Amino acid sequence: MRCDEIDLIDAKPKEERDPKVRDRLRMILLPKEGYKPKEVATIMRTTERTVHTWKKRYGEEGCEGLRTREDSGRKKRLSEGDIELLEGLLKQKDYWTTREVRDLIKSEFEVEFTVRHVTRILRKKGCTIRNRT
């Protein structure tokens, strides 16, 4: 890292709005202050591997490499189109149990979810969930 780069990213954590990017910038700056990657990991409450990952991304892509990529994370098993289709199927009947919805998802979309996750999906779509009494 060149001195002018260090001065540039030294100011960045203060002006950066994304807290994840701020933390990643700090991971890049702490070794400049003499901390070893293991110490940086402890300070930042992460793993040493994560510190090395962000250091490498910064080296390859600069500050933009510290941003979260659009396609990161696990892919959804039901697309937005599938969810819309599910909503249409649920309107065919007034009352559904979460187990029935789970079975419907399995038969229509060949995707298995736990009853708990089906509850999350339904709540996210504004459905009312009633517990058995």
mmCIF file of N, CA and C in Angstrom:
data_model
loop_
_atom_site.group_PDB
_atom_site.id
_atom_site.type_symbol
_atom_site.label_atom_id
_atom_site.label_comp_id
_atom_site.label_asym_id
_atom_site.label_seq_id
_atom_site.Cartn_x
_atom_site.Cartn_y
_atom_site.Cartn_z
ATOM 1 N N MET A 1 0.851 -1.176 0.000
ATOM 2 C CA MET A 1 0.000 0.000 0.000
ATOM 3 C C MET A 1 0.897 1.241 0.000
ATOM 4 N N ARG A 2 0.635 2.163 -0.899
ATOM 5 C CA ARG A 2 1.421 3.391 -0.969
ATOM 6 C C ARG A 2 0.923 4.384 0.083
ATOM 7 N N CYS A 3 1.803 5.335 0.442
ATOM 8 C CA CYS A 3 1.461 6.329 1.472
ATOM 9 C C CYS A 3 0.232 7.155 1.098
ATOM 10 N N ASP A 4 0.124 7.557 -0.170
ATOM 11 C CA ASP A 4 -1.028 8.368 -0.569
ATOM 12 C C ASP A 4 -2.326 7.573 -0.474
ATOM 13 N N GLU A 5 -2.246 6.255 -0.719
ATOM 14 C CA GLU A 5 -3.429 5.397 -0.554
ATOM 15 C C GLU A 5 -3.819 5.322 0.916
ATOM 16 N N ILE A 6 -2.819 5.200 1.776
ATOM 17 C CA ILE A 6 -3.081 5.100 3.218
ATOM 18 C C ILE A 6 -3.773 6.363 3.703
ATOM 19 N N ASP A 7 -3.270 7.539 3.298
ATOM 20 C CA ASP A 7 -3.897 8.794 3.711
ATOM 21 C C ASP A 7 -5.332 8.878 3.207
ATOM 22 N N LEU A 8 -5.549 8.407 1.987
ATOM 23 C CA LEU A 8 -6.874 8.450 1.388
ATOM 24 C C LEU A 8 -7.857 7.571 2.154
ATOM 25 N N ILE A 9 -7.475 6.329 2.441
ATOM 26 C CA ILE A 9 -8.426 5.455 3.140
ATOM 27 C C ILE A 9 -8.486 5.762 4.624
ATOM 28 N N ASP A 10 -7.465 6.475 5.154
ATOM 29 C CA ASP A 10 -7.499 6.896 6.554
ATOM 30 C C ASP A 10 -8.718 7.782 6.814
ATOM 31 N N ALA A 11 -9.066 8.629 5.863
ATOM 32 C CA ALA A 11 -10.200 9.541 6.011
ATOM 33 C C ALA A 11 -11.521 8.850 5.703
ATOM 34 N N LYS A 12 -11.493 7.778 4.930
ATOM 35 C CA LYS A 12 -12.720 7.121 4.460
ATOM 36 C C LYS A 12 -13.628 6.587 5.572
ATOM 37 N N PRO A 13 -13.115 5.898 6.618
ATOM 38 C CA PRO A 13 -14.065 5.349 7.600
ATOM 39 C C PRO A 13 -14.994 6.397 8.192
ATOM 40 N N LYS A 14 -14.512 7.620 8.339
ATOM 41 C CA LYS A 14 -15.331 8.681 8.928
ATOM 42 C C LYS A 14 -16.454 9.116 7.989
ATOM 43 N N GLU A 15 -16.189 9.103 6.689
ATOM 44 C CA GLU A 15 -17.198 9.574 5.738
ATOM 45 C C GLU A 15 -18.040 8.455 5.139
ATOM 46 N N GLU A 16 -17.637 7.215 5.317
ATOM 47 C CA GLU A 16 -18.366 6.069 4.757
ATOM 48 C C GLU A 16 -19.643 5.825 5.547
ATOM 49 N N ARG A 17 -20.776 5.694 4.846
ATOM 50 C CA ARG A 17 -22.067 5.491 5.512
ATOM 51 C C ARG A 17 -22.383 4.024 5.784
ATOM 52 N N ASP A 18 -21.901 3.132 4.939
ATOM 53 C CA ASP A 18 -22.179 1.703 5.096
ATOM 54 C C ASP A 18 -21.311 1.149 6.228
ATOM 55 N N PRO A 19 -21.935 0.692 7.331
ATOM 56 C CA PRO A 19 -21.145 0.212 8.474
ATOM 57 C C PRO A 19 -20.261 -0.990 8.143
ATOM 58 N N LYS A 20 -20.700 -1.834 7.220
ATOM 59 C CA LYS A 20 -19.880 -2.990 6.844
ATOM 60 C C LYS A 20 -18.610 -2.532 6.136
ATOM 61 N N VAL A 21 -18.742 -1.560 5.254
ATOM 62 C CA VAL A 21 -17.575 -1.037 4.536
ATOM 63 C C VAL A 21 -16.647 -0.334 5.520
ATOM 64 N N ARG A 22 -17.218 0.398 6.483
ATOM 65 C CA ARG A 22 -16.401 1.057 7.517
ATOM 66 C C ARG A 22 -15.550 0.042 8.263
ATOM 67 N N ASP A 23 -16.176 -1.068 8.668
ATOM 68 C CA ASP A 23 -15.433 -2.117 9.382
ATOM 69 C C ASP A 23 -14.344 -2.715 8.504
ATOM 70 N N ARG A 24 -14.651 -2.923 7.240
ATOM 71 C CA ARG A 24 -13.660 -3.505 6.328
ATOM 72 C C ARG A 24 -12.499 -2.539 6.110
ATOM 73 N N LEU A 25 -12.795 -1.246 6.049
ATOM 74 C CA LEU A 25 -11.731 -0.249 5.946
ATOM 75 C C LEU A 25 -10.843 -0.291 7.187
ATOM 76 N N ARG A 26 -11.465 -0.442 8.351
ATOM 77 C CA ARG A 26 -10.676 -0.536 9.592
ATOM 78 C C ARG A 26 -9.769 -1.760 9.567
ATOM 79 N N MET A 27 -10.279 -2.865 8.989
ATOM 80 C CA MET A 27 -9.441 -4.071 8.877
ATOM 81 C C MET A 27 -8.212 -3.801 8.021
ATOM 82 N N ILE A 28 -8.343 -2.915 7.053
ATOM 83 C CA ILE A 28 -7.215 -2.556 6.190
ATOM 84 C C ILE A 28 -6.273 -1.597 6.924
ATOM 85 N N LEU A 29 -6.840 -0.704 7.747
ATOM 86 C CA LEU A 29 -6.040 0.317 8.425
ATOM 87 C C LEU A 29 -5.286 -0.200 9.648
ATOM 88 N N LEU A 30 -5.861 -1.115 10.394
ATOM 89 C CA LEU A 30 -5.229 -1.573 11.639
ATOM 90 C C LEU A 30 -3.828 -2.148 11.442
ATOM 91 N N PRO A 31 -3.574 -2.945 10.409
ATOM 92 C CA PRO A 31 -2.198 -3.422 10.219
ATOM 93 C C PRO A 31 -1.204 -2.277 9.994
ATOM 94 N N LYS A 32 -1.674 -1.177 9.431
ATOM 95 C CA LYS A 32 -0.825 0.004 9.232
ATOM 96 C C LYS A 32 -0.341 0.541 10.589
ATOM 97 N N GLU A 33 -1.155 0.329 11.608
ATOM 98 C CA GLU A 33 -0.804 0.779 12.955
ATOM 99 C C GLU A 33 -0.004 -0.275 13.717
ATOM 100 N N GLY A 34 0.377 -1.345 13.030
ATOM 101 C CA GLY A 34 1.241 -2.345 13.641
ATOM 102 C C GLY A 34 0.553 -3.602 14.148
ATOM 103 N N TYR A 35 -0.753 -3.705 13.958
ATOM 104 C CA TYR A 35 -1.472 -4.893 14.411
ATOM 105 C C TYR A 35 -1.277 -6.039 13.424
ATOM 106 N N LYS A 36 -1.173 -7.227 13.962
ATOM 107 C CA LYS A 36 -1.067 -8.433 13.143
ATOM 108 C C LYS A 36 -2.491 -8.877 12.769
ATOM 109 N N PRO A 37 -2.626 -9.645 11.661
ATOM 110 C CA PRO A 37 -3.974 -10.080 11.238
ATOM 111 C C PRO A 37 -4.772 -10.773 12.348
ATOM 112 N N LYS A 38 -4.106 -11.561 13.170
ATOM 113 C CA LYS A 38 -4.810 -12.252 14.259
ATOM 114 C C LYS A 38 -5.359 -11.240 15.267
ATOM 115 N N GLU A 39 -4.575 -10.202 15.554
ATOM 116 C CA GLU A 39 -5.023 -9.163 16.484
ATOM 117 C C GLU A 39 -6.170 -8.351 15.874
ATOM 118 N N VAL A 40 -6.064 -8.073 14.587
ATOM 119 C CA VAL A 40 -7.136 -7.349 13.890
ATOM 120 C C VAL A 40 -8.431 -8.153 13.977
ATOM 121 N N ALA A 41 -8.327 -9.457 13.760
ATOM 122 C CA ALA A 41 -9.509 -10.328 13.828
ATOM 123 C C ALA A 41 -10.145 -10.266 15.211
ATOM 124 N N THR A 42 -9.327 -10.281 16.245
ATOM 125 C CA THR A 42 -9.842 -10.214 17.616
ATOM 126 C C THR A 42 -10.526 -8.867 17.857
ATOM 127 N N ILE A 43 -9.869 -7.791 17.461
ATOM 128 C CA ILE A 43 -10.422 -6.447 17.651
ATOM 129 C C ILE A 43 -11.750 -6.296 16.913
ATOM 130 N N MET A 44 -11.802 -6.795 15.680
ATOM 131 C CA MET A 44 -12.993 -6.631 14.839
ATOM 132 C C MET A 44 -14.034 -7.727 15.077
ATOM 133 N N ARG A 45 -13.729 -8.639 15.983
ATOM 134 C CA ARG A 45 -14.630 -9.761 16.307
ATOM 135 C C ARG A 45 -15.010 -10.560 15.069
ATOM 136 N N THR A 46 -13.981 -10.962 14.339
ATOM 137 C CA THR A 46 -14.163 -11.774 13.143
ATOM 138 C C THR A 46 -13.041 -12.797 13.090
ATOM 139 N N THR A 47 -12.904 -13.479 11.980
ATOM 140 C CA THR A 47 -11.849 -14.482 11.852
ATOM 141 C C THR A 47 -10.654 -13.897 11.110
ATOM 142 N N GLU A 48 -9.518 -14.525 11.309
ATOM 143 C CA GLU A 48 -8.305 -14.103 10.611
ATOM 144 C C GLU A 48 -8.489 -14.266 9.098
ATOM 145 N N ARG A 49 -9.196 -15.311 8.717
ATOM 146 C CA ARG A 49 -9.455 -15.555 7.298
ATOM 147 C C ARG A 49 -10.229 -14.392 6.670
ATOM 148 N N THR A 50 -11.211 -13.871 7.409
ATOM 149 C CA THR A 50 -11.990 -12.739 6.917
ATOM 150 C C THR A 50 -11.101 -11.518 6.717
ATOM 151 N N VAL A 51 -10.193 -11.288 7.658
ATOM 152 C CA VAL A 51 -9.259 -10.161 7.542
ATOM 153 C C VAL A 51 -8.440 -10.298 6.259
ATOM 154 N N HIS A 52 -7.923 -11.496 6.012
ATOM 155 C CA HIS A 52 -7.129 -11.735 4.802
ATOM 156 C C HIS A 52 -7.974 -11.566 3.534
ATOM 157 N N THR A 53 -9.226 -12.023 3.590
ATOM 158 C CA THR A 53 -10.125 -11.899 2.433
ATOM 159 C C THR A 53 -10.310 -10.434 2.045
ATOM 160 N N TRP A 54 -10.605 -9.577 3.040
ATOM 161 C CA TRP A 54 -10.848 -8.168 2.735
ATOM 162 C C TRP A 54 -9.564 -7.454 2.340
ATOM 163 N N LYS A 55 -8.451 -7.855 2.912
ATOM 164 C CA LYS A 55 -7.162 -7.271 2.524
ATOM 165 C C LYS A 55 -6.878 -7.593 1.053
ATOM 166 N N LYS A 56 -7.150 -8.841 0.666
ATOM 167 C CA LYS A 56 -6.930 -9.269 -0.720
ATOM 168 C C LYS A 56 -7.861 -8.516 -1.672
ATOM 169 N N ARG A 57 -9.156 -8.426 -1.306
ATOM 170 C CA ARG A 57 -10.119 -7.718 -2.160
ATOM 171 C C ARG A 57 -9.733 -6.251 -2.317
ATOM 172 N N TYR A 58 -9.248 -5.637 -1.226
ATOM 173 C CA TYR A 58 -8.818 -4.245 -1.312
ATOM 174 C C TYR A 58 -7.621 -4.129 -2.252
ATOM 175 N N GLY A 59 -6.690 -5.071 -2.139
ATOM 176 C CA GLY A 59 -5.508 -5.057 -2.997
ATOM 177 C C GLY A 59 -5.856 -5.203 -4.468
ATOM 178 N N GLU A 60 -6.868 -6.002 -4.766
ATOM 179 C CA GLU A 60 -7.264 -6.256 -6.158
ATOM 180 C C GLU A 60 -8.202 -5.191 -6.725
ATOM 181 N N GLU A 61 -9.114 -4.676 -5.877
ATOM 182 C CA GLU A 61 -10.181 -3.811 -6.389
ATOM 183 C C GLU A 61 -10.236 -2.424 -5.756
ATOM 184 N N GLY A 62 -9.373 -2.156 -4.791
ATOM 185 C CA GLY A 62 -9.408 -0.867 -4.102
ATOM 186 C C GLY A 62 -10.612 -0.774 -3.178
ATOM 187 N N CYS A 63 -11.003 0.451 -2.856
ATOM 188 C CA CYS A 63 -12.112 0.659 -1.910
ATOM 189 C C CYS A 63 -13.431 0.063 -2.398
ATOM 190 N N GLU A 64 -13.656 0.049 -3.703
ATOM 191 C CA GLU A 64 -14.897 -0.536 -4.233
ATOM 192 C C GLU A 64 -14.983 -2.032 -3.933
ATOM 193 N N GLY A 65 -13.843 -2.689 -3.799
ATOM 194 C CA GLY A 65 -13.825 -4.115 -3.482
ATOM 195 C C GLY A 65 -14.333 -4.422 -2.091
ATOM 196 N N LEU A 66 -14.443 -3.394 -1.242
ATOM 197 C CA LEU A 66 -14.910 -3.592 0.130
ATOM 198 C C LEU A 66 -16.432 -3.529 0.238
ATOM 199 N N ARG A 67 -17.088 -3.184 -0.837
ATOM 200 C CA ARG A 67 -18.558 -3.138 -0.824
ATOM 201 C C ARG A 67 -19.128 -4.543 -1.006
ATOM 202 N N THR A 68 -20.304 -4.772 -0.432
ATOM 203 C CA THR A 68 -20.985 -6.052 -0.577
ATOM 204 C C THR A 68 -21.489 -6.166 -2.007
ATOM 205 N N ARG A 69 -21.228 -7.285 -2.606
ATOM 206 C CA ARG A 69 -21.648 -7.496 -3.994
ATOM 207 C C ARG A 69 -23.127 -7.831 -4.051
ATOM 208 N N GLU A 70 -23.749 -7.463 -5.157
ATOM 209 C CA GLU A 70 -25.185 -7.687 -5.350
ATOM 210 C C GLU A 70 -25.570 -9.154 -5.235
ATOM 211 N N ASP A 71 -24.748 -10.020 -5.793
ATOM 212 C CA ASP A 71 -25.116 -11.432 -5.859
ATOM 213 C C ASP A 71 -24.579 -12.256 -4.694
ATOM 214 N N SER A 72 -24.208 -11.589 -3.596
ATOM 215 C CA SER A 72 -23.688 -12.357 -2.470
ATOM 216 C C SER A 72 -24.847 -12.939 -1.656
ATOM 217 N N GLY A 73 -24.552 -13.955 -0.904
ATOM 218 C CA GLY A 73 -25.580 -14.589 -0.090
ATOM 219 C C GLY A 73 -26.206 -15.783 -0.781
ATOM 220 N N ARG A 74 -26.986 -16.486 -0.017
ATOM 221 C CA ARG A 74 -27.634 -17.687 -0.528
ATOM 222 C C ARG A 74 -28.762 -17.313 -1.488
ATOM 223 N N LYS A 75 -28.894 -18.064 -2.543
ATOM 224 C CA LYS A 75 -29.956 -17.833 -3.522
ATOM 225 C C LYS A 75 -31.296 -18.285 -2.933
ATOM 226 N N LYS A 76 -32.362 -17.542 -3.256
ATOM 227 C CA LYS A 76 -33.694 -17.907 -2.775
ATOM 228 C C LYS A 76 -34.168 -19.158 -3.494
ATOM 229 N N ARG A 77 -34.823 -20.030 -2.736
ATOM 230 C CA ARG A 77 -35.310 -21.267 -3.344
ATOM 231 C C ARG A 77 -36.658 -21.078 -4.026
ATOM 232 N N LEU A 78 -37.366 -20.014 -3.666
ATOM 233 C CA LEU A 78 -38.602 -19.652 -4.362
ATOM 234 C C LEU A 78 -38.390 -18.272 -4.969
ATOM 235 N N SER A 79 -38.572 -18.154 -6.266
ATOM 236 C CA SER A 79 -38.417 -16.858 -6.935
ATOM 237 C C SER A 79 -39.616 -15.970 -6.597
ATOM 238 N N GLU A 80 -39.512 -14.696 -6.967
ATOM 239 C CA GLU A 80 -40.643 -13.782 -6.762
ATOM 240 C C GLU A 80 -41.861 -14.261 -7.551
ATOM 241 N N GLY A 81 -41.618 -14.812 -8.721
ATOM 242 C CA GLY A 81 -42.716 -15.361 -9.521
ATOM 243 C C GLY A 81 -43.386 -16.539 -8.827
ATOM 244 N N ASP A 82 -42.562 -17.393 -8.194
ATOM 245 C CA ASP A 82 -43.102 -18.530 -7.438
ATOM 246 C C ASP A 82 -43.959 -18.041 -6.275
ATOM 247 N N ILE A 83 -43.490 -16.997 -5.596
ATOM 248 C CA ILE A 83 -44.235 -16.455 -4.454
ATOM 249 C C ILE A 83 -45.580 -15.898 -4.929
ATOM 250 N N GLU A 84 -45.579 -15.205 -6.059
ATOM 251 C CA GLU A 84 -46.838 -14.674 -6.609
ATOM 252 C C GLU A 84 -47.801 -15.806 -6.957
ATOM 253 N N LEU A 85 -47.264 -16.868 -7.557
ATOM 254 C CA LEU A 85 -48.088 -18.028 -7.890
ATOM 255 C C LEU A 85 -48.638 -18.667 -6.621
ATOM 256 N N LEU A 86 -47.800 -18.766 -5.592
ATOM 257 C CA LEU A 86 -48.236 -19.321 -4.306
ATOM 258 C C LEU A 86 -49.372 -18.481 -3.729
ATOM 259 N N GLU A 87 -49.232 -17.159 -3.785
ATOM 260 C CA GLU A 87 -50.293 -16.284 -3.274
ATOM 261 C C GLU A 87 -51.618 -16.557 -3.990
ATOM 262 N N GLY A 88 -51.548 -16.758 -5.300
ATOM 263 C CA GLY A 88 -52.755 -17.080 -6.064
ATOM 264 C C GLY A 88 -53.358 -18.406 -5.635
ATOM 265 N N LEU A 89 -52.508 -19.399 -5.409
ATOM 266 C CA LEU A 89 -52.985 -20.715 -4.969
ATOM 267 C C LEU A 89 -53.628 -20.637 -3.587
ATOM 268 N N LEU A 90 -53.071 -19.792 -2.722
ATOM 269 C CA LEU A 90 -53.605 -19.682 -1.361
ATOM 270 C C LEU A 90 -54.983 -19.024 -1.339
ATOM 271 N N LYS A 91 -55.310 -18.260 -2.361
ATOM 272 C CA LYS A 91 -56.617 -17.593 -2.420
ATOM 273 C C LYS A 91 -57.740 -18.558 -2.789
ATOM 274 N N GLN A 92 -57.381 -19.772 -3.184
ATOM 275 C CA GLN A 92 -58.390 -20.761 -3.561
ATOM 276 C C GLN A 92 -59.161 -21.285 -2.353
ATOM 277 N N LYS A 93 -58.633 -21.036 -1.177
ATOM 278 C CA LYS A 93 -59.244 -21.561 0.043
ATOM 279 C C LYS A 93 -59.134 -20.491 1.128
ATOM 280 N N ASP A 94 -60.129 -20.426 2.023
ATOM 281 C CA ASP A 94 -60.120 -19.403 3.073
ATOM 282 C C ASP A 94 -59.144 -19.703 4.201
ATOM 283 N N TYR A 95 -58.939 -20.958 4.512
ATOM 284 C CA TYR A 95 -58.146 -21.308 5.682
ATOM 285 C C TYR A 95 -57.104 -22.352 5.311
ATOM 286 N N TRP A 96 -55.870 -22.106 5.687
ATOM 287 C CA TRP A 96 -54.775 -23.050 5.456
ATOM 288 C C TRP A 96 -54.005 -23.248 6.755
ATOM 289 N N THR A 97 -53.560 -24.451 7.005
ATOM 290 C CA THR A 97 -52.595 -24.657 8.087
ATOM 291 C C THR A 97 -51.205 -24.473 7.473
ATOM 292 N N THR A 98 -50.237 -24.173 8.318
ATOM 293 C CA THR A 98 -48.878 -24.011 7.780
ATOM 294 C C THR A 98 -48.373 -25.330 7.203
ATOM 295 N N ARG A 99 -48.809 -26.430 7.769
ATOM 296 C CA ARG A 99 -48.408 -27.740 7.222
ATOM 297 C C ARG A 99 -48.982 -27.940 5.817
ATOM 298 N N GLU A 100 -50.219 -27.520 5.629
ATOM 299 C CA GLU A 100 -50.831 -27.619 4.295
ATOM 300 C C GLU A 100 -50.084 -26.737 3.292
ATOM 301 N N VAL A 101 -49.695 -25.549 3.724
ATOM 302 C CA VAL A 101 -48.947 -24.648 2.836
ATOM 303 C C VAL A 101 -47.586 -25.257 2.520
ATOM 304 N N ARG A 102 -46.956 -25.828 3.535
ATOM 305 C CA ARG A 102 -45.665 -26.497 3.309
ATOM 306 C C ARG A 102 -45.814 -27.598 2.266
ATOM 307 N N ASP A 103 -46.853 -28.417 2.410
ATOM 308 C CA ASP A 103 -47.086 -29.511 1.460
ATOM 309 C C ASP A 103 -47.414 -28.980 0.058
ATOM 310 N N LEU A 104 -48.155 -27.875 -0.003
ATOM 311 C CA LEU A 104 -48.479 -27.243 -1.282
ATOM 312 C C LEU A 104 -47.194 -26.765 -1.978
ATOM 313 N N ILE A 105 -46.309 -26.132 -1.220
ATOM 314 C CA ILE A 105 -45.035 -25.654 -1.777
ATOM 315 C C ILE A 105 -44.221 -26.834 -2.294
ATOM 316 N N LYS A 106 -44.215 -27.911 -1.518
ATOM 317 C CA LYS A 106 -43.446 -29.097 -1.923
ATOM 318 C C LYS A 106 -44.006 -29.689 -3.218
ATOM 319 N N SER A 107 -45.335 -29.777 -3.326
ATOM 320 C CA SER A 107 -45.923 -30.401 -4.517
ATOM 321 C C SER A 107 -45.862 -29.489 -5.749
ATOM 322 N N GLU A 108 -46.047 -28.187 -5.560
ATOM 323 C CA GLU A 108 -46.076 -27.257 -6.696
ATOM 324 C C GLU A 108 -44.688 -26.830 -7.173
ATOM 325 N N PHE A 109 -43.763 -26.652 -6.212
ATOM 326 C CA PHE A 109 -42.463 -26.069 -6.559
ATOM 327 C C PHE A 109 -41.284 -27.013 -6.312
ATOM 328 N N GLU A 110 -41.584 -28.200 -5.771
ATOM 329 C CA GLU A 110 -40.553 -29.197 -5.467
ATOM 330 C C GLU A 110 -39.448 -28.626 -4.583
ATOM 331 N N VAL A 111 -39.881 -27.862 -3.580
ATOM 332 C CA VAL A 111 -38.966 -27.263 -2.609
ATOM 333 C C VAL A 111 -39.497 -27.596 -1.228
ATOM 334 N N GLU A 112 -38.605 -28.064 -0.352
ATOM 335 C CA GLU A 112 -39.027 -28.406 1.006
ATOM 336 C C GLU A 112 -38.600 -27.326 1.984
ATOM 337 N N PHE A 113 -39.551 -26.899 2.815
ATOM 338 C CA PHE A 113 -39.293 -25.943 3.885
ATOM 339 C C PHE A 113 -39.807 -26.524 5.190
ATOM 340 N N THR A 114 -39.258 -26.023 6.291
ATOM 341 C CA THR A 114 -39.809 -26.388 7.595
ATOM 342 C C THR A 114 -41.096 -25.591 7.794
ATOM 343 N N VAL A 115 -41.931 -26.047 8.715
ATOM 344 C CA VAL A 115 -43.165 -25.333 9.031
ATOM 345 C C VAL A 115 -42.813 -23.927 9.521
ATOM 346 N N ARG A 116 -41.755 -23.827 10.302
ATOM 347 C CA ARG A 116 -41.341 -22.523 10.825
ATOM 348 C C ARG A 116 -40.989 -21.556 9.685
ATOM 349 N N HIS A 117 -40.286 -22.049 8.676
ATOM 350 C CA HIS A 117 -39.917 -21.169 7.566
ATOM 351 C C HIS A 117 -41.140 -20.792 6.729
ATOM 352 N N VAL A 118 -42.069 -21.714 6.578
ATOM 353 C CA VAL A 118 -43.317 -21.394 5.867
ATOM 354 C C VAL A 118 -44.026 -20.253 6.599
ATOM 355 N N THR A 119 -44.013 -20.300 7.928
ATOM 356 C CA THR A 119 -44.607 -19.225 8.725
ATOM 357 C C THR A 119 -43.926 -17.896 8.409
ATOM 358 N N ARG A 120 -42.593 -17.895 8.317
ATOM 359 C CA ARG A 120 -41.850 -16.664 7.991
ATOM 360 C C ARG A 120 -42.270 -16.121 6.617
ATOM 361 N N ILE A 121 -42.362 -17.025 5.641
ATOM 362 C CA ILE A 121 -42.748 -16.617 4.279
ATOM 363 C C ILE A 121 -44.138 -15.983 4.299
ATOM 364 N N LEU A 122 -45.071 -16.624 4.998
ATOM 365 C CA LEU A 122 -46.443 -16.124 5.050
ATOM 366 C C LEU A 122 -46.521 -14.773 5.755
ATOM 367 N N ARG A 123 -45.800 -14.622 6.858
ATOM 368 C CA ARG A 123 -45.805 -13.341 7.579
ATOM 369 C C ARG A 123 -45.223 -12.229 6.717
ATOM 370 N N LYS A 124 -44.156 -12.550 5.993
ATOM 371 C CA LYS A 124 -43.518 -11.555 5.125
ATOM 372 C C LYS A 124 -44.501 -11.059 4.066
ATOM 373 N N LYS A 125 -45.408 -11.931 3.653
ATOM 374 C CA LYS A 125 -46.410 -11.571 2.648
ATOM 375 C C LYS A 125 -47.679 -10.992 3.279
ATOM 376 N N GLY A 126 -47.667 -10.784 4.590
ATOM 377 C CA GLY A 126 -48.796 -10.139 5.257
ATOM 378 C C GLY A 126 -49.918 -11.063 5.661
ATOM 379 N N CYS A 127 -49.687 -12.365 5.626
ATOM 380 C CA CYS A 127 -50.725 -13.311 6.040
ATOM 381 C C CYS A 127 -50.813 -13.345 7.564
ATOM 382 N N THR A 128 -52.013 -13.588 8.051
ATOM 383 C CA THR A 128 -52.232 -13.704 9.485
ATOM 384 C C THR A 128 -52.019 -15.151 9.900
ATOM 385 N N ILE A 129 -51.222 -15.327 10.930
ATOM 386 C CA ILE A 129 -50.940 -16.670 11.445
ATOM 387 C C ILE A 129 -51.596 -16.779 12.812
ATOM 388 N N ARG A 130 -52.446 -17.793 12.962
ATOM 389 C CA ARG A 130 -53.070 -18.023 14.265
ATOM 390 C C ARG A 130 -52.535 -19.310 14.845
ATOM 391 N N ASN A 131 -52.227 -19.271 16.126
ATOM 392 C CA ASN A 131 -51.789 -20.483 16.813
ATOM 393 C C ASN A 131 -53.000 -21.320 17.165
ATOM 394 N N ARG A 132 -52.762 -22.616 17.247
ATOM 395 C CA ARG A 132 -53.852 -23.508 17.667
ATOM 396 C C ARG A 132 -54.210 -23.225 19.112
ATOM 397 N N THR A 133 -55.488 -23.356 19.418
ATOM 398 C CA THR A 133 -55.908 -23.151 20.810
ATOM 399 C C THR A 133 -56.496 -24.407 21.363
#
